[in-house]
Amino acid sequence: SIGGERNFRLRHRESKELVQITLGSGSLLVMSGLSQQCWMHDVPKTKRHVEPRINLTFRLIHSI
């Protein structure tokens, strides 16, 4: 992410455990392996003013 901070939320599919992480500018989050199968994720909407940001998402990574 580049720009304003955002809260990133993870919820475990079975236990419903909730984890929230603040992603600041320049942060990198990698979800691999079981994180994609066991956890739901979102960036919740907020009513407070937030700074703009750019998010880059790579769905597949290929080794060369």
Coordinates of N, CA and C in Angstrom, one line a residue:
S1 N 0.8 -1.2 0.0 CA 0.0 0.0 0.0 C 0.9 1.2 0.0
I2 N 0.4 2.2 -0.7 CA 1.1 3.5 -0.7 C 0.0 4.6 -0.4
G3 N 0.3 5.4 0.6 CA -0.7 6.4 1.0 C -1.3 6.2 2.4
G4 N -2.5 6.5 2.5 CA -3.2 6.5 3.9 C -3.3 5.2 4.5
E5 N -3.3 5.2 5.8 CA -3.4 3.9 6.6 C -4.8 3.3 6.4
R6 N -4.9 2.0 6.5 CA -6.2 1.3 6.4 C -6.1 0.1 7.4
N7 N -7.3 -0.2 8.0 CA -7.4 -1.4 8.8 C -7.7 -2.6 7.9
F8 N -7.0 -3.6 8.2 CA -7.2 -4.9 7.4 C -7.7 -5.9 8.4
R9 N -8.7 -6.6 8.1 CA -9.4 -7.5 9.0 C -9.4 -8.9 8.5
L10 N -9.0 -9.8 9.4 CA -9.1 -11.3 9.0 C -10.0 -12.0 10.0
R11 N -10.8 -12.9 9.4 CA -11.8 -13.7 10.3 C -11.6 -15.1 9.9
H12 N -11.3 -16.0 10.9 CA -11.1 -17.4 10.7 C -12.4 -18.0 10.3
R13 N -12.4 -18.8 9.3 CA -13.7 -19.4 8.8 C -14.4 -20.3 9.8
E14 N -13.6 -21.1 10.6 CA -14.2 -22.0 11.5 C -14.4 -21.4 12.9
S15 N -13.3 -20.9 13.5 CA -13.4 -20.4 14.9 C -14.0 -19.0 15.0
K16 N -14.1 -18.3 13.9 CA -14.6 -16.9 13.8 C -13.7 -15.9 14.5
E17 N -12.5 -16.4 14.9 CA -11.5 -15.4 15.5 C -11.3 -14.2 14.6
L18 N -11.2 -13.1 15.2 CA -11.1 -11.8 14.4 C -9.7 -11.2 14.7
V19 N -9.0 -10.8 13.7 CA -7.7 -10.2 13.8 C -7.7 -8.9 13.0
Q20 N -7.3 -7.8 13.6 CA -7.2 -6.6 12.8 C -5.8 -6.0 12.8
I21 N -5.3 -5.6 11.6 CA -4.0 -5.1 11.4 C -4.1 -3.7 10.8
T22 N -3.3 -2.8 11.3 CA -3.3 -1.5 10.6 C -2.1 -1.5 9.6
L23 N -2.5 -1.3 8.3 CA -1.5 -1.2 7.2 C -1.1 0.2 6.9
G24 N 0.1 0.5 7.1 CA 0.6 1.9 6.9 C 1.2 2.0 5.5
S25 N 1.5 3.2 5.1 CA 2.1 3.4 3.8 C 3.4 2.7 3.7
G26 N 3.6 2.0 2.6 CA 4.8 1.2 2.3 C 4.7 -0.2 2.9
S27 N 3.5 -0.6 3.4 CA 3.4 -1.9 4.0 C 3.2 -3.0 2.9
L28 N 3.6 -4.2 3.2 CA 3.4 -5.3 2.3 C 2.8 -6.5 3.1
L29 N 1.7 -7.0 2.6 CA 1.0 -8.1 3.2 C 1.0 -9.3 2.3
V30 N 1.5 -10.4 2.7 CA 1.5 -11.6 1.8 C 0.6 -12.7 2.5
M31 N -0.4 -13.1 1.7 CA -1.3 -14.2 2.2 C -1.0 -15.4 1.3
S32 N -0.4 -16.4 1.9 CA -0.1 -17.6 1.1 C -0.5 -18.8 1.9
G33 N -0.5 -20.0 1.2 CA -0.8 -21.2 1.9 C -2.2 -21.3 2.5
L34 N -2.3 -21.7 3.7 CA -3.6 -21.9 4.4 C -4.3 -20.6 4.7
S35 N -3.5 -19.5 4.7 CA -4.2 -18.2 5.0 C -5.3 -17.9 4.0
Q36 N -5.2 -18.3 2.7 CA -6.3 -18.1 1.7 C -7.4 -19.1 2.0
Q37 N -7.2 -20.3 2.5 CA -8.2 -21.3 2.7 C -8.9 -21.1 4.0
C38 N -8.2 -20.7 5.1 CA -8.8 -20.7 6.4 C -9.3 -19.3 6.9
W39 N -8.9 -18.3 6.2 CA -9.3 -16.9 6.7 C -10.0 -16.1 5.6
M40 N -11.0 -15.4 6.0 CA -11.7 -14.4 5.2 C -11.0 -13.0 5.5
H41 N -10.9 -12.2 4.5 CA -10.3 -10.9 4.7 C -11.0 -9.7 4.1
D42 N -10.9 -8.5 4.7 CA -11.5 -7.4 4.1 C -10.9 -6.1 4.6
V43 N -11.1 -5.0 4.0 CA -10.8 -3.7 4.4 C -12.1 -3.0 4.7
P44 N -12.5 -2.9 6.0 CA -13.8 -2.4 6.4 C -14.0 -1.0 6.0
K45 N -15.2 -0.6 5.6 CA -15.6 0.8 5.3 C -15.5 1.6 6.6
T46 N -15.2 2.9 6.5 CA -15.2 3.7 7.7 C -15.9 5.0 7.3
K47 N -16.5 5.7 8.3 CA -17.2 7.0 8.1 C -16.2 8.1 8.3
R48 N -15.0 7.9 8.9 CA -14.1 8.9 9.2 C -13.3 9.3 7.9
H49 N -12.8 10.5 7.9 CA -12.0 10.9 6.7 C -10.7 10.1 6.6
V50 N -10.4 9.6 5.5 CA -9.1 8.8 5.3 C -8.4 9.4 4.1
E51 N -7.1 9.3 4.2 CA -6.2 9.8 3.1 C -6.3 8.8 1.9
P52 N -6.1 9.3 0.7 CA -6.1 8.4 -0.4 C -5.0 7.4 -0.4
R53 N -5.1 6.2 -1.0 CA -4.0 5.2 -1.1 C -4.1 4.5 -2.4
I54 N -3.0 3.9 -2.7 CA -3.0 3.0 -3.9 C -2.6 1.6 -3.3
N55 N -3.4 0.6 -3.8 CA -3.1 -0.8 -3.3 C -2.8 -1.6 -4.6
L56 N -1.7 -2.4 -4.5 CA -1.3 -3.3 -5.6 C -1.6 -4.7 -5.1
T57 N -2.3 -5.4 -6.0 CA -2.6 -6.8 -5.6 C -2.1 -7.7 -6.7
F58 N -1.3 -8.7 -6.3 CA -0.8 -9.8 -7.2 C -1.5 -11.1 -6.8
R59 N -2.2 -11.6 -7.7 CA -3.0 -12.9 -7.4 C -2.1 -14.1 -7.6
L60 N -1.2 -14.1 -8.5 CA -0.3 -15.2 -8.8 C 1.1 -14.8 -8.8
I61 N 2.0 -15.6 -8.3 CA 3.4 -15.3 -8.3 C 4.1 -16.6 -9.0
H62 N 4.8 -16.3 -10.0 CA 5.5 -17.4 -10.7 C 7.0 -17.3 -10.5
S63 N 7.6 -18.4 -10.2 CA 9.0 -18.5 -10.1 C 9.7 -18.4 -11.5
I64 N 10.8 -17.8 -11.6 CA 11.5 -17.8 -12.9 C 12.9 -18.5 -12.7

